[in-house]
């Protein structure tokens, strides 16, 4: 979901959720209040105000979702957060708190709908049920509240539900994860640059990688990725970016690094290593700014770089930046909802043992 978080992966989404614990421990029946706004700034202000007034859960969604008016929201690092022009804002609160909210808001933000949940309805569980397990090829990605036995050949991958880091739902994550399952060279070494929740590094291990390392600029993402690896019994290792990444003059890479635990920093032996497969599922601006850092991680003999987080109209800029560093050039392997999956090869042969997928040329189909 689109969230207040600061990870690289700010992807298109229909829903943004903000939640907080019930500080009063109230056992009152929960009430849902629904508001409709016609300005992006109003939805933002209203969401914050609802939380301040005692709502335990606030959700803002695109009023045009599922129609021709639907808006995709994504942002590059350095861009201001934004939301939809027309939004539906839903808040959940105990009945007493809901009455205080309605009174405080008055005519300024009249609720379009107010309804009580049944006594036996757990509204949080209801919200969680709206996020079913994500099946990507032979892997089922499950969240903490999902039960049941794994139904896929490679089994379950259990991750935390924090929306800021990704849970495999976005098309770019799906395309990368499918490529890793289908085309990963045997016993490959893998680096996921911009790892988020660590899903791709963990999928790579399930698909047969000999080792997997993940890098992310957000210390919270690193901590979450490490917990996810431990929860799945997988030997993936996650760190903050290497010191030499600063050579790209991309200041966001340095955020919070100085105050992070020493064991969060990518060790020199790994920062100077090369890898058979490097995955960079981030966005165009950091891909351009970090080109030299990312390219240096790719094994010069037959290594490949899997790039995603790029829109169709951004391919030319990406190709102009990366083609000089990759003798094998760039190929568009797949496209979903306007997002591209691109392969850059150090040599024209591409990855050993990988099938040659049909290229999807930008501007076609």
mmCIF file of N, CA, C and O in Angstrom, residues 6-10 74-80 217 250 252-253 282-287:
data_model
loop_
_atom_site.group_PDB
_atom_site.id
_atom_site.type_symbol
_atom_site.label_atom_id
_atom_site.label_comp_id
_atom_site.label_asym_id
_atom_site.label_seq_id
_atom_site.Cartn_x
_atom_site.Cartn_y
_atom_site.Cartn_z
ATOM 1 N N UNK A 6 9.511 5.597 3.996
ATOM 2 C CA UNK A 6 10.495 6.257 3.150
ATOM 3 C C UNK A 6 11.355 5.301 2.376
ATOM 4 O O UNK A 6 12.475 5.645 2.034
ATOM 5 N N UNK A 7 10.925 4.084 2.113
ATOM 6 C CA UNK A 7 11.715 3.138 1.330
ATOM 7 C C UNK A 7 11.696 3.531 -0.144
ATOM 8 O O UNK A 7 10.868 4.328 -0.579
ATOM 9 N N UNK A 8 12.592 2.945 -0.954
ATOM 10 C CA UNK A 8 12.659 3.262 -2.375
ATOM 11 C C UNK A 8 11.400 2.832 -3.117
ATOM 12 O O UNK A 8 11.002 3.417 -4.078
ATOM 13 N N UNK A 9 10.896 1.761 -2.693
ATOM 14 C CA UNK A 9 9.821 1.174 -3.460
ATOM 15 C C UNK A 9 8.499 1.864 -3.172
ATOM 16 O O UNK A 9 7.706 1.373 -2.397
ATOM 17 N N UNK A 10 8.277 3.010 -3.772
ATOM 18 C CA UNK A 10 6.981 3.674 -3.646
ATOM 19 C C UNK A 10 6.223 3.396 -4.917
ATOM 20 O O UNK A 10 6.451 3.999 -5.944
ATOM 21 N N UNK A 74 2.565 6.873 -7.608
ATOM 22 C CA UNK A 74 3.905 6.411 -7.274
ATOM 23 C C UNK A 74 4.806 7.626 -7.253
ATOM 24 O O UNK A 74 4.494 8.658 -7.848
ATOM 25 N N UNK A 75 5.932 7.534 -6.535
ATOM 26 C CA UNK A 75 6.812 8.683 -6.464
ATOM 27 C C UNK A 75 8.258 8.245 -6.393
ATOM 28 O O UNK A 75 8.569 7.179 -5.877
ATOM 29 N N UNK A 76 9.122 9.067 -6.922
ATOM 30 C CA UNK A 76 10.551 8.858 -6.847
ATOM 31 C C UNK A 76 11.075 9.498 -5.566
ATOM 32 O O UNK A 76 10.447 10.413 -5.013
ATOM 33 N N UNK A 77 12.235 9.056 -5.054
ATOM 34 C CA UNK A 77 12.835 9.735 -3.926
ATOM 35 C C UNK A 77 13.016 11.217 -4.226
ATOM 36 O O UNK A 77 13.398 11.606 -5.323
ATOM 37 N N UNK A 78 12.720 12.040 -3.227
ATOM 38 C CA UNK A 78 12.844 13.478 -3.388
ATOM 39 C C UNK A 78 11.549 14.149 -3.793
ATOM 40 O O UNK A 78 11.409 15.360 -3.665
ATOM 41 N N UNK A 79 10.562 13.361 -4.299
ATOM 42 C CA UNK A 79 9.276 13.930 -4.649
ATOM 43 C C UNK A 79 8.391 14.006 -3.418
ATOM 44 O O UNK A 79 8.461 13.163 -2.526
ATOM 45 N N UNK A 80 7.534 15.011 -3.359
ATOM 46 C CA UNK A 80 6.608 15.147 -2.247
ATOM 47 C C UNK A 80 5.522 14.070 -2.356
ATOM 48 O O UNK A 80 5.049 13.767 -3.454
ATOM 49 N N UNK A 217 18.357 1.324 1.738
ATOM 50 C CA UNK A 217 18.794 2.540 2.409
ATOM 51 C C UNK A 217 18.080 2.770 3.740
ATOM 52 O O UNK A 217 18.491 3.613 4.526
ATOM 53 N N UNK A 250 24.302 10.591 -4.494
ATOM 54 C CA UNK A 250 22.876 10.370 -4.288
ATOM 55 C C UNK A 250 22.644 10.427 -2.781
ATOM 56 O O UNK A 250 22.769 9.447 -2.076
ATOM 57 N N UNK A 252 20.300 10.559 -0.683
ATOM 58 C CA UNK A 252 19.327 9.762 0.058
ATOM 59 C C UNK A 252 19.902 8.426 0.501
ATOM 60 O O UNK A 252 19.429 7.830 1.464
ATOM 61 N N UNK A 253 20.929 7.938 -0.205
ATOM 62 C CA UNK A 253 21.545 6.678 0.173
ATOM 63 C C UNK A 253 22.146 6.766 1.568
ATOM 64 O O UNK A 253 22.233 5.786 2.290
ATOM 65 N N UNK A 282 13.866 -0.851 -8.103
ATOM 66 C CA UNK A 282 13.627 0.417 -7.420
ATOM 67 C C UNK A 282 12.930 1.346 -8.412
ATOM 68 O O UNK A 282 12.021 0.901 -9.098
ATOM 69 N N UNK A 283 13.312 2.593 -8.528
ATOM 70 C CA UNK A 283 12.678 3.507 -9.455
ATOM 71 C C UNK A 283 13.728 4.185 -10.322
ATOM 72 O O UNK A 283 14.927 4.069 -10.070
ATOM 73 N N UNK A 284 13.282 4.895 -11.344
ATOM 74 C CA UNK A 284 14.211 5.407 -12.336
ATOM 75 C C UNK A 284 15.278 6.324 -11.740
ATOM 76 O O UNK A 284 16.467 6.154 -12.028
ATOM 77 N N UNK A 285 14.901 7.309 -10.942
ATOM 78 C CA UNK A 285 15.894 8.263 -10.450
ATOM 79 C C UNK A 285 17.016 7.610 -9.662
ATOM 80 O O UNK A 285 18.191 7.877 -9.921
ATOM 81 N N UNK A 286 16.718 6.744 -8.683
ATOM 82 C CA UNK A 286 17.832 6.072 -8.015
ATOM 83 C C UNK A 286 18.589 5.127 -8.933
ATOM 84 O O UNK A 286 19.802 4.952 -8.782
ATOM 85 N N UNK A 287 17.928 4.514 -9.911
ATOM 86 C CA UNK A 287 18.646 3.654 -10.860
ATOM 87 C C UNK A 287 19.663 4.460 -11.656
ATOM 88 O O UNK A 287 20.786 3.998 -11.906
#
